[in-house]
Short mmCIF file of N, CA and C in Angstrom, two decimals:
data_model
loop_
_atom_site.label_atom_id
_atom_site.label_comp_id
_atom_site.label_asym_id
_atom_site.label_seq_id
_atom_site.Cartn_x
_atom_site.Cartn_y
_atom_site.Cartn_z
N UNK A 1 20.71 -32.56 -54.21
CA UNK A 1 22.00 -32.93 -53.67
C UNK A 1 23.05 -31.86 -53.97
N UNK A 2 22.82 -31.31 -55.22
CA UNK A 2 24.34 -30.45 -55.79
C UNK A 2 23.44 -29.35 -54.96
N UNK A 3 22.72 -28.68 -54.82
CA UNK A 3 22.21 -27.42 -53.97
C UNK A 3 22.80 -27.32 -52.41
N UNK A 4 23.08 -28.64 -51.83
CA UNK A 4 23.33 -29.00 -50.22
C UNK A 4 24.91 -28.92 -50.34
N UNK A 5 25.27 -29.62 -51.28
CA UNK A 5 26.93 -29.82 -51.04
C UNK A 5 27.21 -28.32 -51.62
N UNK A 6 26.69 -27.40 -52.90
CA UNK A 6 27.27 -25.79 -52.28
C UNK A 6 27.22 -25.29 -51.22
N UNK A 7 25.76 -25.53 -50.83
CA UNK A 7 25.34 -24.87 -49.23
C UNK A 7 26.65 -24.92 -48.08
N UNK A 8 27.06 -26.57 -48.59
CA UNK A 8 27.77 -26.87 -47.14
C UNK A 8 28.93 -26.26 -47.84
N UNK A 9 29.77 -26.36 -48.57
CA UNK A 9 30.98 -25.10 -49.33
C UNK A 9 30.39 -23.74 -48.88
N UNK A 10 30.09 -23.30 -48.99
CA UNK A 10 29.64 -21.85 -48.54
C UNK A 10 29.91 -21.29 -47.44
N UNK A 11 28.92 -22.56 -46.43
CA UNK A 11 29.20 -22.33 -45.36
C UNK A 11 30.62 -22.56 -44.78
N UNK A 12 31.29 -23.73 -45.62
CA UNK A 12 32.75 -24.30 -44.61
C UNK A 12 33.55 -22.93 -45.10
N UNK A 13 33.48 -22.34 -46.40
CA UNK A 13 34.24 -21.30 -46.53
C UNK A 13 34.09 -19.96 -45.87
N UNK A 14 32.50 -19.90 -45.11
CA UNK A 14 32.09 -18.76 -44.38
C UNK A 14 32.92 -19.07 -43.18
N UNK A 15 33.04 -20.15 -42.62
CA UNK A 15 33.94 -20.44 -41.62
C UNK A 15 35.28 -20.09 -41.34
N UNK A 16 35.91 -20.94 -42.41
CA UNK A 16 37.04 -20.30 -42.81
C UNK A 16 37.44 -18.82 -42.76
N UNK A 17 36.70 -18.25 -43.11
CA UNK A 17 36.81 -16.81 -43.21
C UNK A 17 37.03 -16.12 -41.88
N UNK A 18 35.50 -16.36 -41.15
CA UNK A 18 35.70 -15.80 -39.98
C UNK A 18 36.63 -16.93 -39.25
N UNK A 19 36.91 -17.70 -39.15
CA UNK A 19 38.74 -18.33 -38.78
C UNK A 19 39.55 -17.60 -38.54
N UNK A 20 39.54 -17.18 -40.27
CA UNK A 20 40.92 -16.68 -40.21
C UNK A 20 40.78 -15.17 -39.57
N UNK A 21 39.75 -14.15 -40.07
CA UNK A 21 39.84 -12.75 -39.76
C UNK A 21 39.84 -12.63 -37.85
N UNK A 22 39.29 -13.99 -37.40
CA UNK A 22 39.66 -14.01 -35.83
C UNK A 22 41.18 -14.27 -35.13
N UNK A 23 41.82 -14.74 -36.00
CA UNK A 23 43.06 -15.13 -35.81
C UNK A 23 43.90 -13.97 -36.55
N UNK A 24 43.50 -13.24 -36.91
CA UNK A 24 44.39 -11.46 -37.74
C UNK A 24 44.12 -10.69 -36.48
N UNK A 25 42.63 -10.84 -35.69
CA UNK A 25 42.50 -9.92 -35.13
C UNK A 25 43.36 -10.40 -33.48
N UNK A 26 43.43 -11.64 -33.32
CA UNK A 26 44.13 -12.00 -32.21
C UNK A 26 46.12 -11.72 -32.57
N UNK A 27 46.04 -12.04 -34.02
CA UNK A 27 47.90 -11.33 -34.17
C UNK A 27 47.70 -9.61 -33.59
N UNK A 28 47.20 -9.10 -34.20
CA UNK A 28 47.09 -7.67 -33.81
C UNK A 28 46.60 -7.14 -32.54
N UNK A 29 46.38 -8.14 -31.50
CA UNK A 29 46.14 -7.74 -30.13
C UNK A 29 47.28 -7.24 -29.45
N UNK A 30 46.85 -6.00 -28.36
CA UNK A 30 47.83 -5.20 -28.10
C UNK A 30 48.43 -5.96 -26.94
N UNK A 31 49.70 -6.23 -27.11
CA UNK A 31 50.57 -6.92 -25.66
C UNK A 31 50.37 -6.40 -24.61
N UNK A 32 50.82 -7.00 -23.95
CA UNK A 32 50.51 -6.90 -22.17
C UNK A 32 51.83 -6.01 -21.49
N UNK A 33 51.39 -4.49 -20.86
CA UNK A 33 52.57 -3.86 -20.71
C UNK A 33 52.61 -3.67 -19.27
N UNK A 34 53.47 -3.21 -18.97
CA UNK A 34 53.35 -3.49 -17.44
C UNK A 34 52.95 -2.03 -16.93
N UNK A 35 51.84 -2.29 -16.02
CA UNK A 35 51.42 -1.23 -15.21
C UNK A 35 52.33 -0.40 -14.40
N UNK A 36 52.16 0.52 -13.99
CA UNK A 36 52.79 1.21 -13.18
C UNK A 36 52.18 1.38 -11.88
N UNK A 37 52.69 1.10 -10.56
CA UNK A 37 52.21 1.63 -9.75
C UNK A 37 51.01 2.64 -9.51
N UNK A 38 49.86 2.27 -8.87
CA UNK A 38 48.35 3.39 -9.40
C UNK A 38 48.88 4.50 -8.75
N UNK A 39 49.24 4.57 -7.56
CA UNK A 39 49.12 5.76 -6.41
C UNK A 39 50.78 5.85 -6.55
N UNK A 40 51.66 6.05 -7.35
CA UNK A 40 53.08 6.15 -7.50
C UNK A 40 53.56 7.54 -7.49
N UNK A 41 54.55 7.72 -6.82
CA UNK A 41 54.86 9.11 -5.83
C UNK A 41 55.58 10.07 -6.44
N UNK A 42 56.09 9.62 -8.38
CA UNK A 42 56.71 10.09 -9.00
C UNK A 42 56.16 9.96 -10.58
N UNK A 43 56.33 10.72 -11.44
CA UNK A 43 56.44 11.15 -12.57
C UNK A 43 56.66 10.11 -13.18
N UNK A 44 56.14 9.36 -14.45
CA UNK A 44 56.73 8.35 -14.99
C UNK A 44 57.38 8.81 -16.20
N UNK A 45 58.97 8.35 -16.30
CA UNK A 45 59.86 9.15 -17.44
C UNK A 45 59.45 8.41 -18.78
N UNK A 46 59.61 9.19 -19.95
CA UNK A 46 59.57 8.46 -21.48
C UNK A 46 60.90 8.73 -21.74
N UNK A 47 62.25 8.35 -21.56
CA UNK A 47 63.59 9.13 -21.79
C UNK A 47 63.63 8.91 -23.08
N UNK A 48 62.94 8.10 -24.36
CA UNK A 48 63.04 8.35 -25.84
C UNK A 48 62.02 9.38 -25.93
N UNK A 49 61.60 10.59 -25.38
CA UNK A 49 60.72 10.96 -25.80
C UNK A 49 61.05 12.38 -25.85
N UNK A 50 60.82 13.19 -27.12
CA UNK A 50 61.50 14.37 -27.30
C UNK A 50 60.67 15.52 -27.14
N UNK A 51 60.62 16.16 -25.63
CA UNK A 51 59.60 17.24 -25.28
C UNK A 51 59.93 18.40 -25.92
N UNK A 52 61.21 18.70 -26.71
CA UNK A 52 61.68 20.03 -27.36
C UNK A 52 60.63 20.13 -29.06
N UNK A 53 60.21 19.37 -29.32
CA UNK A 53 59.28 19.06 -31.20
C UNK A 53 58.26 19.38 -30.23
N UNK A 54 57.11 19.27 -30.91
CA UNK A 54 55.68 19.05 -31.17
C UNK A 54 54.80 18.39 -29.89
N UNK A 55 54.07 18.35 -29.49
CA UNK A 55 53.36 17.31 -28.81
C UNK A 55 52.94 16.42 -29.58
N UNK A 56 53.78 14.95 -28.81
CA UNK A 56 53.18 13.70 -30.21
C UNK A 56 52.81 12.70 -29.17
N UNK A 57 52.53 11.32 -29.81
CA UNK A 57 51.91 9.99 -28.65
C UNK A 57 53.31 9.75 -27.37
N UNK A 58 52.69 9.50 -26.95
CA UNK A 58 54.03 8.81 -25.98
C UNK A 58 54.69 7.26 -26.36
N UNK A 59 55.31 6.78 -26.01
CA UNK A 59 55.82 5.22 -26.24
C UNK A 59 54.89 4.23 -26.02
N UNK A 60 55.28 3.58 -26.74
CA UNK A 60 53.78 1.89 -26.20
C UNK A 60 54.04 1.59 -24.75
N UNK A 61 53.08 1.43 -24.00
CA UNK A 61 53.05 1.21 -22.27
C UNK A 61 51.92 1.97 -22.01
N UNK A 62 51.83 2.09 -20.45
CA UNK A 62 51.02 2.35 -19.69
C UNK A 62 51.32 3.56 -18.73
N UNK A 63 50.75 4.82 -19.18
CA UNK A 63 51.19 5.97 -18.43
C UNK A 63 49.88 6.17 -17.21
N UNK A 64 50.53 6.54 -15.96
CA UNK A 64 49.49 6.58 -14.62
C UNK A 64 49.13 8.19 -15.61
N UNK A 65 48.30 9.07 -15.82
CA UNK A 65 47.78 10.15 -16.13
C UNK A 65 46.21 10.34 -16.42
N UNK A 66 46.36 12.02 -16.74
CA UNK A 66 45.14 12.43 -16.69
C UNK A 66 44.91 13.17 -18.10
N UNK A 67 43.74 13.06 -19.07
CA UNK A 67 43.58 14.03 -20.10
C UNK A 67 43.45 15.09 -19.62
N UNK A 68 43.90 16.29 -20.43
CA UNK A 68 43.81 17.62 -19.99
C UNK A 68 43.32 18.09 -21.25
N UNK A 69 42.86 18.01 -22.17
CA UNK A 69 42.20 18.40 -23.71
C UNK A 69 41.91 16.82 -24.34
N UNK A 70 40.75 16.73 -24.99
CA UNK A 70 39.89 16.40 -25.91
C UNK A 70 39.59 17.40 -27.19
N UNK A 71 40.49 17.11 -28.44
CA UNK A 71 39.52 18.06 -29.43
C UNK A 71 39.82 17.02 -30.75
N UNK A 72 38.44 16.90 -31.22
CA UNK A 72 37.96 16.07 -32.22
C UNK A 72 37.98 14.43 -31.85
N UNK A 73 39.14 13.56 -31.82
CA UNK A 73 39.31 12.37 -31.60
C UNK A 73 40.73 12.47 -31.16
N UNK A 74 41.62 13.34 -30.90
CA UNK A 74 42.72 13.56 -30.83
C UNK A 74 42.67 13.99 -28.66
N UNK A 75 43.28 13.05 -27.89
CA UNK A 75 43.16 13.35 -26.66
C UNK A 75 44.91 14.12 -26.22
N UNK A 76 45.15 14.88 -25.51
CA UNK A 76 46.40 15.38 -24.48
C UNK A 76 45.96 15.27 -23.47
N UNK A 77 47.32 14.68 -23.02
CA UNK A 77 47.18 14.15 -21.52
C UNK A 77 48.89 14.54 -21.22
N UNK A 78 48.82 14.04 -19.74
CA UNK A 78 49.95 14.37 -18.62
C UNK A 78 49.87 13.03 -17.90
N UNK A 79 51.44 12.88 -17.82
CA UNK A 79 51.30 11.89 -16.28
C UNK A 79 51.17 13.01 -15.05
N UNK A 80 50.95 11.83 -13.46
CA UNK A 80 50.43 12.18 -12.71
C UNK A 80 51.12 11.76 -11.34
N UNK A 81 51.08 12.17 -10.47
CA UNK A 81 51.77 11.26 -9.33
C UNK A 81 51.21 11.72 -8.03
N UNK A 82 51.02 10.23 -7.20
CA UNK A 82 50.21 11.09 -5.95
C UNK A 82 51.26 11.72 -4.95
N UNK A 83 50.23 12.62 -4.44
CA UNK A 83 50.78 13.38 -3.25
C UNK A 83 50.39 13.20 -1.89
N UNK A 84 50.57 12.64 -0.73
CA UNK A 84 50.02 12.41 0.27
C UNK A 84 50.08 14.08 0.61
N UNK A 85 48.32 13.94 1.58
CA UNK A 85 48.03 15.10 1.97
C UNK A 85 48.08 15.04 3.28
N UNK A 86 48.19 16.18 4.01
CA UNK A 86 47.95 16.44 5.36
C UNK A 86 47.23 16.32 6.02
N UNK A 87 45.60 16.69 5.67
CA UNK A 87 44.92 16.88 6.34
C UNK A 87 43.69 15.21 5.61
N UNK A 88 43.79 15.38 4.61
CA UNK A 88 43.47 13.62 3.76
C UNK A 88 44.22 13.07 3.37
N UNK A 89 43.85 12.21 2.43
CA UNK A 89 44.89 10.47 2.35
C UNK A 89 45.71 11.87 1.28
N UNK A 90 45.28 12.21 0.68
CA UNK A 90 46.54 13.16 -0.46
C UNK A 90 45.50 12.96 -2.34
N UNK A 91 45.97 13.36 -2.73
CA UNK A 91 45.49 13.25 -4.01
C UNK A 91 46.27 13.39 -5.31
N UNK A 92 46.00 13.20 -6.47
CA UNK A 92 46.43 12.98 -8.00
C UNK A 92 46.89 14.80 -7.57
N UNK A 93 48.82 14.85 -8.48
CA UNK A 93 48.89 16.40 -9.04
C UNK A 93 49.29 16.08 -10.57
N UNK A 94 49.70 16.91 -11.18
CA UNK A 94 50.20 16.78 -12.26
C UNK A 94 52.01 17.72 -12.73
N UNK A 95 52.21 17.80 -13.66
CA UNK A 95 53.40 18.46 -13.65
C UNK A 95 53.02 20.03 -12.78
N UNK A 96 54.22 20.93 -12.80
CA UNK A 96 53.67 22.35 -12.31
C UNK A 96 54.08 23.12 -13.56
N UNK A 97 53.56 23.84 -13.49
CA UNK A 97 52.62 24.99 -14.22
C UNK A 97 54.26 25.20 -14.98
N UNK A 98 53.93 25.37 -16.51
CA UNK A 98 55.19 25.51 -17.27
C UNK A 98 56.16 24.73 -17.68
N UNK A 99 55.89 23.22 -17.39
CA UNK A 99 56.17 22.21 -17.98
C UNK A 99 55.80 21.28 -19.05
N UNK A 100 56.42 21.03 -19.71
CA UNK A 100 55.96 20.69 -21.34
C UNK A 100 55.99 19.38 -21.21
N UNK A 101 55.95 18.59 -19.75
CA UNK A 101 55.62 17.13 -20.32
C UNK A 101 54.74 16.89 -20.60
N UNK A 102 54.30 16.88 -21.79
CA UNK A 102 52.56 16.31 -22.39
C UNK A 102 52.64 15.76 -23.48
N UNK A 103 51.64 14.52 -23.73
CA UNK A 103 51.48 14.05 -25.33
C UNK A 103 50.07 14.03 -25.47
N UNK A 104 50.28 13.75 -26.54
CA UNK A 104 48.57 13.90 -27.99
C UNK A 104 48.65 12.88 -28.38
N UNK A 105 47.60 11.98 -28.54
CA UNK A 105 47.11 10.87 -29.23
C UNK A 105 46.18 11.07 -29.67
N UNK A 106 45.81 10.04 -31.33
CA UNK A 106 43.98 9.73 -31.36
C UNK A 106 43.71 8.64 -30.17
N UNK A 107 42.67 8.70 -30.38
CA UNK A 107 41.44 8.13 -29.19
C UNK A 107 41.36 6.84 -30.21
N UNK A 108 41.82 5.61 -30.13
CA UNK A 108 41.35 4.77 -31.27
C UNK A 108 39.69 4.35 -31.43
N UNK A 109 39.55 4.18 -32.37
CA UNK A 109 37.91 3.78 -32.81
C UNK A 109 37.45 2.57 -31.75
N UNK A 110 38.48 1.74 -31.53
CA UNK A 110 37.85 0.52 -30.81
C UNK A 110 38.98 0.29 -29.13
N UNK A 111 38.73 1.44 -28.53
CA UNK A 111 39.85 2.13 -27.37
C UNK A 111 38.63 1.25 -26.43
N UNK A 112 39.47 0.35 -25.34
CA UNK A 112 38.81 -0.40 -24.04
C UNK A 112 38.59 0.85 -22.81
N UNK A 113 37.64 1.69 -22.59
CA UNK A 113 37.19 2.45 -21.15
C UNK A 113 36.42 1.87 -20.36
N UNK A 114 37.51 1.66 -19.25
CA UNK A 114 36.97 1.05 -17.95
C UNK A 114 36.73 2.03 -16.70
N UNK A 115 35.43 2.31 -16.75
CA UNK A 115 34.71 3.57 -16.18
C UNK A 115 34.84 3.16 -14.50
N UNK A 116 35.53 4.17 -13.52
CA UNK A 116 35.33 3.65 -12.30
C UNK A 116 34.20 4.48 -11.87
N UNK A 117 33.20 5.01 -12.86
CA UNK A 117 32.21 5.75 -12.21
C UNK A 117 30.84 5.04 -12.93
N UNK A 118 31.03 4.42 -14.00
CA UNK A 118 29.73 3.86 -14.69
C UNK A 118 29.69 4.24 -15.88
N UNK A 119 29.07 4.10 -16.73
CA UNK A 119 28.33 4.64 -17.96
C UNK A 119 27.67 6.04 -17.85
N UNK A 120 27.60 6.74 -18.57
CA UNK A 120 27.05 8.07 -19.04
C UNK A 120 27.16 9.14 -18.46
N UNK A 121 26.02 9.91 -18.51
CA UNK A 121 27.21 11.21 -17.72
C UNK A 121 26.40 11.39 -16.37
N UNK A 122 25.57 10.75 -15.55
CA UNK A 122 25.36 10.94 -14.35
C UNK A 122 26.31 10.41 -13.29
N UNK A 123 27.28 9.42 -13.68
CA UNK A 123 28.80 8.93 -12.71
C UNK A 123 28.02 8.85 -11.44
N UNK A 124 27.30 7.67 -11.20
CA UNK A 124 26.80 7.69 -9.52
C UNK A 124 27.10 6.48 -9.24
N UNK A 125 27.36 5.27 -10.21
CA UNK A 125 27.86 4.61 -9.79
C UNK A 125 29.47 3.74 -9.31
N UNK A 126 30.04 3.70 -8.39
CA UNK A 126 31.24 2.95 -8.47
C UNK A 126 31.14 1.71 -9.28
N UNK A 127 32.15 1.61 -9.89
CA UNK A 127 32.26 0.30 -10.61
C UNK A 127 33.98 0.24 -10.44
N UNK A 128 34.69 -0.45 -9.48
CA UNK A 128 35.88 -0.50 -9.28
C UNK A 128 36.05 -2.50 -9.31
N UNK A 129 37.48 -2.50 -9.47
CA UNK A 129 37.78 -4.25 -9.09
C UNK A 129 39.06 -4.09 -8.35
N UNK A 130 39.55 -4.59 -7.73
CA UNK A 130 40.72 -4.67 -6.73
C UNK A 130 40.74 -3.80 -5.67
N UNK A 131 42.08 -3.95 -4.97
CA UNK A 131 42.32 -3.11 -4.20
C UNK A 131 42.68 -1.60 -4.17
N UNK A 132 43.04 -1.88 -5.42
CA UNK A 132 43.51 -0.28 -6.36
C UNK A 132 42.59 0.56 -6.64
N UNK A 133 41.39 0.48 -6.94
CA UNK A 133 40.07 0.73 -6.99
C UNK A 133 40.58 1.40 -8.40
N UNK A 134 40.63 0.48 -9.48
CA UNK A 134 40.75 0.51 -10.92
C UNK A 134 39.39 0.31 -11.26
N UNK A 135 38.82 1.37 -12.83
CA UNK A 135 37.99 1.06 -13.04
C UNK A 135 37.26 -0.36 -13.62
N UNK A 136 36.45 -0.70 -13.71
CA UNK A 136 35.89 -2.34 -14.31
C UNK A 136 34.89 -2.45 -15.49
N UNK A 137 34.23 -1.21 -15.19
CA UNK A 137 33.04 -0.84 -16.04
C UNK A 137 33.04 -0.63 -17.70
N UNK A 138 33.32 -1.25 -18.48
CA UNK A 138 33.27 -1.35 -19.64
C UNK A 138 32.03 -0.25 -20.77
N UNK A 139 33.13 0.89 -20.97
CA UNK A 139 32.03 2.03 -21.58
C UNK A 139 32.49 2.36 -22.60
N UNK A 140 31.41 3.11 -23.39
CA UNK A 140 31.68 3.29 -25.18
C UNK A 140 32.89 4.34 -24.98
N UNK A 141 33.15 4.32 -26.23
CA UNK A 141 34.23 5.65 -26.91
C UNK A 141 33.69 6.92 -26.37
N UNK A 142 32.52 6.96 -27.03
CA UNK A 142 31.97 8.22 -26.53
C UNK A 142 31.54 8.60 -25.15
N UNK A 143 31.84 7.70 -24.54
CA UNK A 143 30.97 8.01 -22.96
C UNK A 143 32.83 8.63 -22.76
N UNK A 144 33.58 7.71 -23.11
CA UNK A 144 35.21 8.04 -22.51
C UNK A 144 35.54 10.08 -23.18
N UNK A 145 35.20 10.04 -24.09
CA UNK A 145 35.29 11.34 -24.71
C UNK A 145 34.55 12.34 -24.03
N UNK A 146 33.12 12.21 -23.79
CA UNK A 146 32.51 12.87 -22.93
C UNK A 146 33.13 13.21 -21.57
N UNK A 147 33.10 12.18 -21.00
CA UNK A 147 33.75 12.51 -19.17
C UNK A 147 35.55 13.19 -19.53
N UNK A 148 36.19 12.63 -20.21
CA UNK A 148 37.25 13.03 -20.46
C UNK A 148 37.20 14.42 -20.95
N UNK A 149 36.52 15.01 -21.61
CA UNK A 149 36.60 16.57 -22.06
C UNK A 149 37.27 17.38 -21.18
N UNK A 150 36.81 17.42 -20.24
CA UNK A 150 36.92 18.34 -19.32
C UNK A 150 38.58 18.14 -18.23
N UNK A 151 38.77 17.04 -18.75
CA UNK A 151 40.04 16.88 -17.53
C UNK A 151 39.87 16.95 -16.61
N UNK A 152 41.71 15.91 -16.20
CA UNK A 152 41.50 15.80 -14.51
C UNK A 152 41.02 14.31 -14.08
N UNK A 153 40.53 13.56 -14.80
CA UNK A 153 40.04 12.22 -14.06
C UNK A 153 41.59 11.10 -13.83
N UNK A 154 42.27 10.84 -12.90
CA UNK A 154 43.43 9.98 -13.06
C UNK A 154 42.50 8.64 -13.86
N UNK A 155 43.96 8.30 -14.44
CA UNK A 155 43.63 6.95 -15.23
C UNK A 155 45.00 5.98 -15.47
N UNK A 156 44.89 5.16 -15.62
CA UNK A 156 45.85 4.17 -16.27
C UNK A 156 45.93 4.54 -17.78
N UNK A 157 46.66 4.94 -18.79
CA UNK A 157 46.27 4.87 -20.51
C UNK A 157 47.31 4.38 -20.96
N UNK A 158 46.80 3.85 -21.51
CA UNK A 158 47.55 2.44 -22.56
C UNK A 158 47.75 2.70 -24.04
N UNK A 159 48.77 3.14 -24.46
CA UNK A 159 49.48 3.80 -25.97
C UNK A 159 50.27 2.88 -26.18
N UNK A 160 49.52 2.09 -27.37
CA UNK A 160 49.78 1.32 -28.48
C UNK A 160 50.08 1.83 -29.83
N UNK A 161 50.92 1.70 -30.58
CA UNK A 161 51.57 2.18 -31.87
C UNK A 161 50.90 3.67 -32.29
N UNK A 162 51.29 4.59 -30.88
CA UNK A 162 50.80 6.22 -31.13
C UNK A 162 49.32 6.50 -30.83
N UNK A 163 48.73 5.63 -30.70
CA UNK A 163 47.16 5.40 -30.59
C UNK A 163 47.27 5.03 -28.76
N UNK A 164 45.81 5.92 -27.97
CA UNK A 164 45.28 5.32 -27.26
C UNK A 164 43.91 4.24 -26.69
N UNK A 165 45.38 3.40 -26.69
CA UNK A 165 43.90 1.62 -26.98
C UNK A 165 42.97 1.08 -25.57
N UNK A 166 43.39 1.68 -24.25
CA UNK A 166 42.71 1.32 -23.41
C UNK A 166 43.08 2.60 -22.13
N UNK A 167 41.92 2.87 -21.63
CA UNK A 167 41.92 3.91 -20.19
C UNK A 167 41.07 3.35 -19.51
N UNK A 168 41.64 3.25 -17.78
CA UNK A 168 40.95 2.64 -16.76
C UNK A 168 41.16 3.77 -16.04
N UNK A 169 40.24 4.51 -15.49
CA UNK A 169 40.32 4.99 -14.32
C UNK A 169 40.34 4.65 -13.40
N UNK A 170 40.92 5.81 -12.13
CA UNK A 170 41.06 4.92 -10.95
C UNK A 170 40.05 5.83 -10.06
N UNK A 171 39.77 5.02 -9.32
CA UNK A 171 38.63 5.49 -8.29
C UNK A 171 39.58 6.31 -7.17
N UNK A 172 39.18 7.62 -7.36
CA UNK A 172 39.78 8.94 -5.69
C UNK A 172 37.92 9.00 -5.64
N UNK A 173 37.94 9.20 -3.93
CA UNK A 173 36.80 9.73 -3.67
C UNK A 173 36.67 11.39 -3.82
#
């Protein structure tokens, strides 16, 4: 009898536990920021944000951009804005050449990549949801680090307290 009633203490306190560490991890969930327009025809401003210092994170929100460097866990990126084209629908540009709007973030350990191309590095599959053709595809850190190296993929990125906590790409053919 005294062996069962620890058992069941053990367990109600194993409970408890994970209770509570589920309810720390739901306080510390990152709020809901508002998107920006995917295909938006302009630059999105940070006006607290001081391009004359250092390259540092951008503000908590959601910048339409593209990484342009990966080195170590530390990503730089640019916003982005489309351009209707002439001869096609138009495509992602970025600032022009000699402009210092850029920030640096870490890549957080547990960062949400929603791949609009798939998992790994063969990208053959679409994996989009809406009309926006946002990515859906749920991929590791490292698959996001990999495809990201190289720059250039537009994305949605989501900078939470200096850290980037979620990138969705968007599907251009």
């Amino acid at each position: 009898m005294k062996i069962l009633t620890r058992s069941l203490l053990a367990t109600g306190a194993a409970a408890a536990m994970i209770l509570a560490s589920g309810a720390a991890a739901e306080a510390a969930a990152i709020p809901k920021y508002k998107a920006p327009e995917v295909f938006g025809k302009t630059f999105q401003a940070d006006p607290k944000h001081d391009f004359t210092k250092r390259i540092s994170p951008r503000h908590n929100g959601i910048l339409r951009g593209w990484i342009t460097h990966v080195s170590g866990s530390v990503a730089e990126y640019e916003p982005i804005k489309w351009k209707k084209g002439t001869v096609t629908e138009g495509r992602f540009v970025g600032p022009p050449e000699g402009d210092v709007t850029a920030y640096a973030s870490p890549i957080a350990t547990n960062v949400v990549f929603l791949s609009a191309f798939g998992c790994g590095s063969k990208m053959v599959n679409v994996t989009v949801s809406g009309k926006h053709g946002l990515g859906s595809k749920r991929c590791s850190r490292a698959d996001l680090v990999k495809r990201h190296k190289g720059g250039g993929h537009p994305a949605l990125i989501t900078v939470h307290q200096g850290k980037i906590v979620k990138l969705q790409e968007i599907y251009t053919p």
